[in-house]
XYZ file of C-alpha atoms in Angstrom:
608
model
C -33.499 9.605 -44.538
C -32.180 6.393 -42.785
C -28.473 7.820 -43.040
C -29.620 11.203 -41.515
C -31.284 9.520 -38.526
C -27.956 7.560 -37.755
C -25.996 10.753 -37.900
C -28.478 12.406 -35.385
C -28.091 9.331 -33.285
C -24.564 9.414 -33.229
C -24.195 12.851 -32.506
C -26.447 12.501 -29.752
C -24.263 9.750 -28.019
C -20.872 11.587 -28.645
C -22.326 14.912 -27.185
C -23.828 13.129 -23.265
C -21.812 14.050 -20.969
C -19.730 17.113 -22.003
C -18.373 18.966 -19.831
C -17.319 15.579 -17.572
C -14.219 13.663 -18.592
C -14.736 9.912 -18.130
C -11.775 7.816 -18.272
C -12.909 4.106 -19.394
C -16.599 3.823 -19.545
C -19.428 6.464 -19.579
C -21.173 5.898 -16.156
C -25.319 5.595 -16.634
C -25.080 5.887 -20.819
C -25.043 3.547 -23.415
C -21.568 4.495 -24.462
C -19.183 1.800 -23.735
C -21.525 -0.398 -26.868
C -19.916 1.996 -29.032
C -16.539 2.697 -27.369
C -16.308 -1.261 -27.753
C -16.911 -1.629 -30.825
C -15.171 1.545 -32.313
C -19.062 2.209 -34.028
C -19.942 -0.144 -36.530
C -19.040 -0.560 -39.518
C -22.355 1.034 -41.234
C -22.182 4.202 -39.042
C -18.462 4.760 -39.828
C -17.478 7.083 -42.668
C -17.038 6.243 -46.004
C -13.906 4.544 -46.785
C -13.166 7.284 -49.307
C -13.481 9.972 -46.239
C -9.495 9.240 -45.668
C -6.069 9.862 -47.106
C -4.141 6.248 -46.490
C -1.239 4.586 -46.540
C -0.042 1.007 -46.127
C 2.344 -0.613 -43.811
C 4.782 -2.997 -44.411
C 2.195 -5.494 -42.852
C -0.571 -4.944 -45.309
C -2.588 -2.653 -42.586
C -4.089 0.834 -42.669
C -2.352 4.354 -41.411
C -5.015 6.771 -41.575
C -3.102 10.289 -42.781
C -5.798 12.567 -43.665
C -9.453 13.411 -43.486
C -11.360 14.921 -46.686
C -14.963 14.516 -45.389
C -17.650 16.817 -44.897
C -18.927 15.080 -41.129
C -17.406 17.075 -38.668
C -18.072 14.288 -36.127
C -15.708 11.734 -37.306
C -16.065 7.844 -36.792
C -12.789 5.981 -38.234
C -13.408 2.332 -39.823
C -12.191 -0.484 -38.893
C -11.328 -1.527 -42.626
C -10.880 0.377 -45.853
C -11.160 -1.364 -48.779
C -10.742 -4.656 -46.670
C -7.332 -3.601 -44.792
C -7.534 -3.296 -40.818
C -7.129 0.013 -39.768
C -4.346 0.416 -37.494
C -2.998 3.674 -36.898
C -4.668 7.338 -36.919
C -1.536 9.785 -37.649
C -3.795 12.689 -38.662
C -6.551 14.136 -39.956
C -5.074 16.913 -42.003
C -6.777 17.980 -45.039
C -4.505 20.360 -47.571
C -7.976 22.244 -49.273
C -9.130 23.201 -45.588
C -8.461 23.394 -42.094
C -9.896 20.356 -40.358
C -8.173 21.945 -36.678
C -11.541 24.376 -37.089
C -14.139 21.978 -38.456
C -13.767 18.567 -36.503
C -15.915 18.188 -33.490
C -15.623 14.695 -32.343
C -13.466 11.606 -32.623
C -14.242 8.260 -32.292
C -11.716 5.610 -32.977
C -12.418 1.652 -34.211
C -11.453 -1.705 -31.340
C -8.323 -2.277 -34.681
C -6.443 1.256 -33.581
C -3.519 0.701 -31.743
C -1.229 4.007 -32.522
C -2.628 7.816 -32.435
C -0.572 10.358 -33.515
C -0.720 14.229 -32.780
C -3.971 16.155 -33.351
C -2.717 19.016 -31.556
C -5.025 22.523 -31.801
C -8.171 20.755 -32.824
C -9.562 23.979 -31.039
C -13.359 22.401 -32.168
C -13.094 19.073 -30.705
C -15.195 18.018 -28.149
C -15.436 14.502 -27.991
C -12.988 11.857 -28.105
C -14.044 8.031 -27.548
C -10.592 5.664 -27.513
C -10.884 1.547 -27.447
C -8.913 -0.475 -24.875
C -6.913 -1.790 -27.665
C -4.281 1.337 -27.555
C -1.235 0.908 -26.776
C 0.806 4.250 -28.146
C -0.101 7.758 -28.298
C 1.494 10.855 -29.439
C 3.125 13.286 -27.071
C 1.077 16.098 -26.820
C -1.525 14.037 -28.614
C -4.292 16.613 -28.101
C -1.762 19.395 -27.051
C -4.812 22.458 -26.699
C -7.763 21.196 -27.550
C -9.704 23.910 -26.400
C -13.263 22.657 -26.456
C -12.502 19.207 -25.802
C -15.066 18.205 -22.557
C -15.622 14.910 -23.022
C -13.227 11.542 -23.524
C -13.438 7.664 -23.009
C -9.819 6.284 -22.384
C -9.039 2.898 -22.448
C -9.020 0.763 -18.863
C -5.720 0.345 -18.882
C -3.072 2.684 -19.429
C -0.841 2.239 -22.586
C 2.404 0.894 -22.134
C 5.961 3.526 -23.343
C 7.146 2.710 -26.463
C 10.256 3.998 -28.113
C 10.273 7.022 -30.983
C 7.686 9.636 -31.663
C 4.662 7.642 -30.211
C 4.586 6.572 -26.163
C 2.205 7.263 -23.561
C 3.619 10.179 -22.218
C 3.986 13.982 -21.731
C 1.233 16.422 -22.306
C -1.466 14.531 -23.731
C -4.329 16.798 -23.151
C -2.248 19.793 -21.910
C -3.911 22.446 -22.298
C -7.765 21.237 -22.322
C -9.042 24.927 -21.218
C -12.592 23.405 -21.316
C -12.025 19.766 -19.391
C -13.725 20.402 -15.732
C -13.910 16.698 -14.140
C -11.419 13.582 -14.390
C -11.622 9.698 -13.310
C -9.037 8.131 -13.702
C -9.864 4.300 -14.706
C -9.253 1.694 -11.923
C -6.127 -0.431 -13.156
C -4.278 2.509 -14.145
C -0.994 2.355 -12.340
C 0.548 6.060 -13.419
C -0.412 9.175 -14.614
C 1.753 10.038 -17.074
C 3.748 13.586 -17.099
C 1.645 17.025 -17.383
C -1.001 15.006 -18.809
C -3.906 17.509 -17.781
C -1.208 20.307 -17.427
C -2.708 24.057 -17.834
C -5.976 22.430 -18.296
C -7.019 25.354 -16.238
C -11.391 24.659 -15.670
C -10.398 21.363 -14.304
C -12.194 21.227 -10.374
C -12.626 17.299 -9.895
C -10.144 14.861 -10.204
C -10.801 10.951 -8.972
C -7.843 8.884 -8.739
C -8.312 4.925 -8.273
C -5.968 3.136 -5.478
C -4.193 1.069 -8.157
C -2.041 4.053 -9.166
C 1.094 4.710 -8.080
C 2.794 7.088 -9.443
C 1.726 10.858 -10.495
C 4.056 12.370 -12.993
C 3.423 16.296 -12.472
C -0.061 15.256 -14.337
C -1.713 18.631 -12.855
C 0.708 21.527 -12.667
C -0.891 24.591 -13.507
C -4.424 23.249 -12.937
C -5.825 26.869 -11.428
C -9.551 25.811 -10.284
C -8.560 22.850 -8.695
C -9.202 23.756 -5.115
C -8.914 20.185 -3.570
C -7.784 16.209 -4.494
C -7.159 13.200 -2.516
C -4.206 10.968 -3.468
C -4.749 7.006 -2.593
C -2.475 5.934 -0.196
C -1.206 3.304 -2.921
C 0.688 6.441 -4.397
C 4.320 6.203 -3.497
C 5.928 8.952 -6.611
C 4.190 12.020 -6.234
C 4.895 14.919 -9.135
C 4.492 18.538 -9.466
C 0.710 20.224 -8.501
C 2.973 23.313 -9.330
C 1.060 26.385 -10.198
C -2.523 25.052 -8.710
C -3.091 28.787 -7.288
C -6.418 27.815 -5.953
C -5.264 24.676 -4.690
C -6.191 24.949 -0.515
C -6.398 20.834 0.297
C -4.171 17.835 -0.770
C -2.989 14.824 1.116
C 0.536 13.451 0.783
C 0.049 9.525 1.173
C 2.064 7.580 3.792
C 4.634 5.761 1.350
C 6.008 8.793 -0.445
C 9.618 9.172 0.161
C 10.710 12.189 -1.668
C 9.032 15.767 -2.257
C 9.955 16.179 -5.940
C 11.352 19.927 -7.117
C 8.263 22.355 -7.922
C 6.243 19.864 -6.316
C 3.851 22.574 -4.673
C 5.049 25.441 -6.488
C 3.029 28.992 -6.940
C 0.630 26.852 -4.581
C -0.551 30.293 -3.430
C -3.429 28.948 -1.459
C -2.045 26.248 0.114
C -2.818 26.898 4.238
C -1.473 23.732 5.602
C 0.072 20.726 4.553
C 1.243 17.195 6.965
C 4.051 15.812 5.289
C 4.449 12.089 6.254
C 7.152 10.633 8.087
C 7.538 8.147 5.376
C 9.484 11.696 3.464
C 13.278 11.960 3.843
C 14.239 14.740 1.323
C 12.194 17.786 0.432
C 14.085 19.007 -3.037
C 14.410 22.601 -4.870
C 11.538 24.777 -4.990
C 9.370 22.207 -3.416
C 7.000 25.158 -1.608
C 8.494 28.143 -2.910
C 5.801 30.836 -3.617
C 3.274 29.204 -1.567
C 2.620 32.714 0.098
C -0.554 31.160 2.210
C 1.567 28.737 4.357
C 1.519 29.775 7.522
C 3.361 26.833 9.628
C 5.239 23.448 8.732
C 6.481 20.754 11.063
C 9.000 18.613 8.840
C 8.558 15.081 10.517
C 12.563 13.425 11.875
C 12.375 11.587 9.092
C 13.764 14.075 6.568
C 17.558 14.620 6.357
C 17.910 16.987 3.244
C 16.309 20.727 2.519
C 17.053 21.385 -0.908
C 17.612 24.688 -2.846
C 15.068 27.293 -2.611
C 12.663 24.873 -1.139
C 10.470 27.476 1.093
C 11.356 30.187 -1.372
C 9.524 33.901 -0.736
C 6.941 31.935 1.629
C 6.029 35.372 2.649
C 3.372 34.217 5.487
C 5.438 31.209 6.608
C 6.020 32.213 10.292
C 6.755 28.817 11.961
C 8.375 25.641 10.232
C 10.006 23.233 12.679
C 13.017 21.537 11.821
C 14.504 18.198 13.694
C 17.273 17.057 14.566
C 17.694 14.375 11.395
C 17.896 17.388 9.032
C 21.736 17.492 8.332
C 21.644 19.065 5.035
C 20.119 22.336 4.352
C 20.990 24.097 1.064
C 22.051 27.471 1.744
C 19.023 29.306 0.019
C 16.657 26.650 1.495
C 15.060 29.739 2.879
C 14.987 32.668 1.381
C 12.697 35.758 1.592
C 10.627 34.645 4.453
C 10.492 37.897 6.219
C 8.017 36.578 8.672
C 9.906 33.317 10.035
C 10.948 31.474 13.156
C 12.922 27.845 12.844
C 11.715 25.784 15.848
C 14.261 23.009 16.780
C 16.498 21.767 18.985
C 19.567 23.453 20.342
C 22.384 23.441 18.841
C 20.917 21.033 16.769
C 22.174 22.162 12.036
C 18.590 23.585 12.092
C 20.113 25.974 15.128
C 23.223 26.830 13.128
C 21.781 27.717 10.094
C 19.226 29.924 11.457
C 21.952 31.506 12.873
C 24.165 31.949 10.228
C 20.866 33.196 8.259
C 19.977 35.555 10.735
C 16.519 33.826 10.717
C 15.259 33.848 14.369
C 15.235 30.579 16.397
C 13.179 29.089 19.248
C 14.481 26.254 21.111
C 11.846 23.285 21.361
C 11.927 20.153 22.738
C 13.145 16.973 21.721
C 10.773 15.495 18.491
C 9.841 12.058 18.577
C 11.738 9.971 15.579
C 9.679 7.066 16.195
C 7.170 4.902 17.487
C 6.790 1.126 17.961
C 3.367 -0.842 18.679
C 2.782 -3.491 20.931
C 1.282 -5.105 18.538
C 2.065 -5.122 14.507
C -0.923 -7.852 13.238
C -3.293 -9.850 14.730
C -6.002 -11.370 14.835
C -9.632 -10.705 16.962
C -13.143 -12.222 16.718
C -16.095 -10.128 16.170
C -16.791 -8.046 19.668
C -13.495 -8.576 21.065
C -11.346 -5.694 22.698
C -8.030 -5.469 22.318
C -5.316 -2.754 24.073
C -2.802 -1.491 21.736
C 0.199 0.512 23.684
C 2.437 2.935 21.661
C 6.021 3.667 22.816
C 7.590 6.850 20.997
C 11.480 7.371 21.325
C 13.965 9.181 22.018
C 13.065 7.995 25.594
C 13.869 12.114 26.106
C 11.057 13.017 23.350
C 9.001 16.316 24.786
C 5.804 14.987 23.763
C 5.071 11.364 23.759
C 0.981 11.417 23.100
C -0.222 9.160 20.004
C -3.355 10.092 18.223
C -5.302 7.341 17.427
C -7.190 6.495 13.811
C -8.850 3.122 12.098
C -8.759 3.063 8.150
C -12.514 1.445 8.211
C -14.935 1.950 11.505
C -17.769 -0.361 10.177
C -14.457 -3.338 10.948
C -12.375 -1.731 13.645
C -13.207 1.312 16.293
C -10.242 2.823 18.840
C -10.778 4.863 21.646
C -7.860 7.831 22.205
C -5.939 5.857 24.307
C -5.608 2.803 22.018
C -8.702 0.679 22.988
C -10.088 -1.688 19.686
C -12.979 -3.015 19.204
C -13.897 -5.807 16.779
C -16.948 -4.666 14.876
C -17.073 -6.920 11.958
C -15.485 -9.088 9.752
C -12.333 -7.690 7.442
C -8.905 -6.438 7.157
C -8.395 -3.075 8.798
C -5.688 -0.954 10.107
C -5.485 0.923 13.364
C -2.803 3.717 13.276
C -0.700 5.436 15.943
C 0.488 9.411 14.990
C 2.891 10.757 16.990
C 2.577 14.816 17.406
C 5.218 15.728 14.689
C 3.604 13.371 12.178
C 5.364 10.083 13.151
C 3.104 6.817 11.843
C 2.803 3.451 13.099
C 0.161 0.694 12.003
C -1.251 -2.450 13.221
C -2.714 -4.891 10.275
C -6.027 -6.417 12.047
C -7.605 -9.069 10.317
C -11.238 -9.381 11.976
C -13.221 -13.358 12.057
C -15.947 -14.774 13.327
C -16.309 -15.432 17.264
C -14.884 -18.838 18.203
C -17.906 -21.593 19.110
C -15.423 -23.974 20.039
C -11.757 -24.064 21.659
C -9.608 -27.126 22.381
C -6.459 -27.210 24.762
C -3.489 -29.015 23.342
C -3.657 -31.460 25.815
C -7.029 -33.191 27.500
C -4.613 -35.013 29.920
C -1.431 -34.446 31.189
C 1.108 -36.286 34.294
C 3.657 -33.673 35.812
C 6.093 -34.404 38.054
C 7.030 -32.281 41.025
C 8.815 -29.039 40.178
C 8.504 -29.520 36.399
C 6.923 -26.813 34.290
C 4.823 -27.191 30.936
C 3.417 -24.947 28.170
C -0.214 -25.703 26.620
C -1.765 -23.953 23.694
C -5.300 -23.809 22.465
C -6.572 -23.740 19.113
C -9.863 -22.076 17.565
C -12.658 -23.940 15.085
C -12.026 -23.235 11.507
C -12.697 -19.104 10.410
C -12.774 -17.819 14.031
C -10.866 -15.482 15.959
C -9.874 -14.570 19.601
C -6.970 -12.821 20.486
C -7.667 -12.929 24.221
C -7.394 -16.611 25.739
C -7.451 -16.565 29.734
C -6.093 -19.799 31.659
C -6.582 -20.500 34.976
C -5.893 -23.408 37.382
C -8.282 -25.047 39.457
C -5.866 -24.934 42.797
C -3.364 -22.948 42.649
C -1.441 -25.201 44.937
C -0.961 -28.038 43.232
C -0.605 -25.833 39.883
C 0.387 -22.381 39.866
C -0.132 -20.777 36.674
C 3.015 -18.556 35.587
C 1.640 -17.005 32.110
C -2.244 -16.816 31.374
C -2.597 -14.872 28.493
C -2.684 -16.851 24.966
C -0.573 -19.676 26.076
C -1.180 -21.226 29.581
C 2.418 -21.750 31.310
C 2.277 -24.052 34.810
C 4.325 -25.196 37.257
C 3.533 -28.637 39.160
C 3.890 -27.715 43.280
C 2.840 -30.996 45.311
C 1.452 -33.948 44.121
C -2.285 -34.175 43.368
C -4.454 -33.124 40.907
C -5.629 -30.018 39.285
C -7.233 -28.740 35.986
C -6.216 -26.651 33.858
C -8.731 -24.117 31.705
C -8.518 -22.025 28.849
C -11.615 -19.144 28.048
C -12.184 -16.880 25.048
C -13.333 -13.446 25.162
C -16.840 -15.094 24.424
C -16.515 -17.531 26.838
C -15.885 -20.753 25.346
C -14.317 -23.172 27.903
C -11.697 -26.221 27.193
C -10.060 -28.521 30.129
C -6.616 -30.391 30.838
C -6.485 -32.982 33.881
C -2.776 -32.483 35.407
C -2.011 -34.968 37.632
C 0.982 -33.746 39.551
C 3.124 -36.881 40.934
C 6.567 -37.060 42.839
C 9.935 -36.149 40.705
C 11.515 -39.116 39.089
C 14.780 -40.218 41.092
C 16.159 -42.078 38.118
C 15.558 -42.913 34.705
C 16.368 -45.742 32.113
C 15.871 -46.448 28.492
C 14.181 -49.901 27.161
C 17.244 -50.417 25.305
C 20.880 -49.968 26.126
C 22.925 -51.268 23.089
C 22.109 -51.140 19.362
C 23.686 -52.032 16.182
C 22.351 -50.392 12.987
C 23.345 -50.106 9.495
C 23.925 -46.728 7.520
C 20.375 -45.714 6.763
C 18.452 -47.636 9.110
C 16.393 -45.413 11.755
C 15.592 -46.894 15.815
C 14.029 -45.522 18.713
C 14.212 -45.704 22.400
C 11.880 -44.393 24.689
C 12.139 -43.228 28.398
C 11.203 -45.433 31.776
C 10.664 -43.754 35.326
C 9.555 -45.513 38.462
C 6.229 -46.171 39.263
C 4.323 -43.361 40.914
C 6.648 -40.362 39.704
C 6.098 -38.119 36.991
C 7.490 -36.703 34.012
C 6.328 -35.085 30.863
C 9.507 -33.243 29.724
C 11.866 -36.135 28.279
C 14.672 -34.859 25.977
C 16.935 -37.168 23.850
C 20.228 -35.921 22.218
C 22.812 -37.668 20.268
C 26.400 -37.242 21.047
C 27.744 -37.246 17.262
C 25.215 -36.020 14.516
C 26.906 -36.849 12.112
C 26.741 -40.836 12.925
C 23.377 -40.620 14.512
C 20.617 -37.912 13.859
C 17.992 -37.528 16.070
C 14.521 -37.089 14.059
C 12.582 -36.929 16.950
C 13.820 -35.822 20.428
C 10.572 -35.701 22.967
C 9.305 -38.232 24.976
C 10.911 -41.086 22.505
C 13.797 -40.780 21.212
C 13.929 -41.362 17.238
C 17.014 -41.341 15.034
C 18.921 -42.673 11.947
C 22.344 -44.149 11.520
C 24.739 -41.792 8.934
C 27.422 -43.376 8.944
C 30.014 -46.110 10.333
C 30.937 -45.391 14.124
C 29.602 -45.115 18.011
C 27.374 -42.530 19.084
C 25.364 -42.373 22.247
C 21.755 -41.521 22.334
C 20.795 -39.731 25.949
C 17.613 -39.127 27.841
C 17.420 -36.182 30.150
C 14.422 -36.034 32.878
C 13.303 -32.084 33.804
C 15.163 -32.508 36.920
C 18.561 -33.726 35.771
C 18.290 -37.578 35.815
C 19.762 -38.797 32.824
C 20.147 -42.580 30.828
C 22.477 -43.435 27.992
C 21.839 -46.143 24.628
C 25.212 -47.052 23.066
C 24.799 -47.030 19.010
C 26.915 -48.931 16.462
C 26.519 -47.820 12.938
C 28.238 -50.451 10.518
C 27.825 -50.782 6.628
């Protein structure tokens, strides 16, 4: 009685879910205690269940399965050896493909082998711990509908087992996927011709999509993460209407939308420079394509018997276009420039072309990261070139409104703390972004300088710095009288020139208005200057200084020092004193230069 209630039990928790393929953990279920743990040891078959053999290290290699359970839990041990590797579970009296329903495998397993045709199977639960499975592991697995992966994806190995092609091609009765986050790839026609499959979740830690879903007929729609830069074949998705090609992905692989016979509309990124062979042949719903001026190769076949296709514009960067790049379009026009390869092959195609203006290739931002406080606005400007481009408008987008809003014409507003990016899109699908990292309003600014002695004519920079964790991009200085100081840049940095001698403040304001304050005291230009020492004698190694004297009642805060010979004296300091060390034996002259030209001179012996 006690063993018949744990088989109930189990087949209970092997059977939630189906019809939902869970990659890594069963969401809401008690699952993952079990996927964990591989079952323990007392629900586990009996040791005499399997056909064994032993490796050269003394572990288990499961080879066959001669028990009566059709849900089968391997061990962890038999007959005290750790259980390594499941190669099969072939039985020679009877055909386990028909009879085994479920498989779940122990935390030892590290190496699955084929299981093929298992057309009963319906639940698989894998530990973490693999690291090598069997091409076309579960190769048609008809009524499989419900499998635990491990988090992280299984690293290649070399000979018959890696993590690779065709896993669970053919998994007629699979209908959702998640892939785990941490997975990086999806490995080659891994769900290929699994043809119920509708949902498909992809984390943004993968990168790379290796034709995982070609001939996936009921998937009608998936997002790919913007983290994915390879992008495979969805060839033969015939109800496939929606997909995104992330920003990042440089190539459009061969078949890569293939038989796509419901495709409508696709925006391929400007990040693309080559589309290759047969990338969108058959896709007899596309109706129009602009292929951004970042793509310089068509390849063979690549709009192949688009029947509908009546518009695809081509740019001027296209310089190679294979000569049955488009073929059996009956319905086309190329749009592109005059004269322009796109031009000359229509014509020597007898495919009828419409000149169009010049395409933008590119955009730049004013800004490319920055930094604003909570509330602040900032303008971004977009400039789009060739200077002769037809259309220059941007559209504007943020990746996350609860940190960033933008208006149409480039406006941003601060909305809360974070790390968000605010995009620029020209018409022909030309990006540009602007990293914004989002702080705290500033409670407190202080100017470089609190007070400050100009002399006439001379011209300073001050900056301003922010209390720790806040952010303003927009810092507004101002002079008190504009005739003593005249401000000559007010926007981050405060740049001044001293006019007449008297005295004027400076004053630096954030967005929020916080306030800081420089005294400038603007005195007459010095008409000479001289340095407290004229003559030194050092040895190699030892450092002096000199420093800077005007007459009274003149000012000067711009005092530079040189050195005539750096390589017997190096100046280590060379503003308002003069600082250097002695190299090596020789003379060298240390000089002071005023803002207006006066000048003084130190003669410097270096002995050993």
């Amino acid at each position: 009685m006690e063993n018949s209630k744990k088989k109930k039990v189990l087949q209970k928790v092997l059977c939630v879910g189906l019809s939902v393929f869970m990659l890594g953990a069963y969401a809401g279920t008690a699952i993952p205690q079990y996927t964990n743990t591989g079952i323990v040891a007392e629900a586990a078959n009996s040791e005499a269940d399997f056909y064994t053999t032993e490796n050269s290290d003394g572990t288990i290699a499961i080879i066959g399965y001669k028990g009566t359970s059709s849900d089968v839990v391997i061990p962890s041990y038999i007959y005290g050896q750790k259980v390594v590797q499941v190669d099969a579970l072939s039985n020679s009296k009877k055909d386990n493909k028909d009879f085994i329903t479920s498989i779940t495998f122990p935390s030892t397993v590290t190496t699955i082998g084929k299981f093929d045709g298992y057309t009963k199977i319906k639940s698989i639960v894998f530990p973490d711990t693999i690291t090598k499975i069997s091409v076309g592991a579960f190769h048609n697995c008809t009524s499989l509908t419900s499998v635990t992966l491990p988090k992280k994806m299984p690293n290649p190995s070399d000979g018959s087992y890696y993590y690779g092609y065709g896993i669970f091609l053919g998994c007629t009765a699979l209908k959702s996927v998640t892939i785990p986050s941490g997975w990086t790839e999806i490995p080659a026609a891994m769900f290929s011709d699994c043809k119920n499959l509708t949902t498909v979740n992809i984390p943004n830690t993968v990168t790379k999509i290796n034709g995982a879903f070609s001939g996936c007929t009921s998937l009608k729609s998936i997002t790919i993460p913007n983290s994915v830069t390879e992008l495979g074949a969805f060839g033969d998705c015939t109800s496939l209407t929606d997909i995104n090609i992330p920003y990042g992905v440089k190539c459009l692989e061969s078949l890569v939308f293939q038989n796509c016979t419901s495709l409508k509309e696709i925006t391929i990124p400007s990040s693309v420079t080559e589309i290759n062979g047969e990338a969108f042949s058959n896709c007899t719903s596309l109706k129009e394509i602009n292929i951004p001026s970042s793509v310089t190769t068509i390849g063979h076949l690549a709009f192949y018997r688009c029947s509908n296709l009546q518009k695809i514009v081509i740019p001027e960067s296209v310089t190679t276009i294979d000569s049955a790049a488009i073929w059996a379009c009956p319905n086309l026009t190329i749009y592109g420039v005059k004269n322009s390869y796109a031009h000359k092959y229509a014509n020597n195609h007898d495919i009828p072309f419409k000149t169009m203006e010049v395409q933008p290739s590119s955009v730049a931002l004013n800004k490319t990261s920055m930094s604003l406080g909570v509330g602040e606005t900032y303008q971004l400007t977009a400039t789009v070139s060739p200077s002769n481009a037809g259309n220059k408008t941007v559209a504007w987008r943020t990746s996350n409104s609860k940190i960033l809003t933008v208006t149409s014409n480039g406006l941003v507003t601060a909305k809360g703390t974070g790390v968000a990016w605010i995009t620029a899109k020209t018409s022909n699908g030309i990006e540009k972004s602007c990293k914004i990292t989002v702080k705290n309003p500033p409670s407190k600014i202080t100017l470089t300088k609190g007070i400050l002695t100009l002399g006439v004519g001379e011209s300073f920079t001050i900056g301003s710095n922010l209390n720790d964790g806040a952010a303003a991009a927009k810092r507004t200085y101002r002079t008190s009288n504009s005739s003593i100081v005249k401000m000559t840049r007010t926007d981050w940095v405060g740049e001044f020139v001293a006019v007449k001698p008297g005295v004027a403040y400076v004053t630096v304001r954030t967005y929020n208005g916080k306030e800081s304050t420089c005294k400038v005291t603007v005195k007459p230009a010095p008409t000479s200057v001289k340095l407290n020492k004229t003559n030194i004698t050092l040895k190699v190694g030892q450092s002096a200084s000199v420093s800077a004297i005007i007459p009274d009642n003149t000012g000067c805060a711009k005092r530079t020092f040189s050195s005539s010979n750096s390589s017997i004296v190096k100046m280590t300091k060379t503003e308002w004193t003069g600082n250097f060390t002695a190299v090596k034996p020789g003379t060298a002259y240390v000089t002071v230069k005023t803002y207006n030209g006066k000048t003084a001179t130190c003669k410097v012996t270096v002995t050993r």
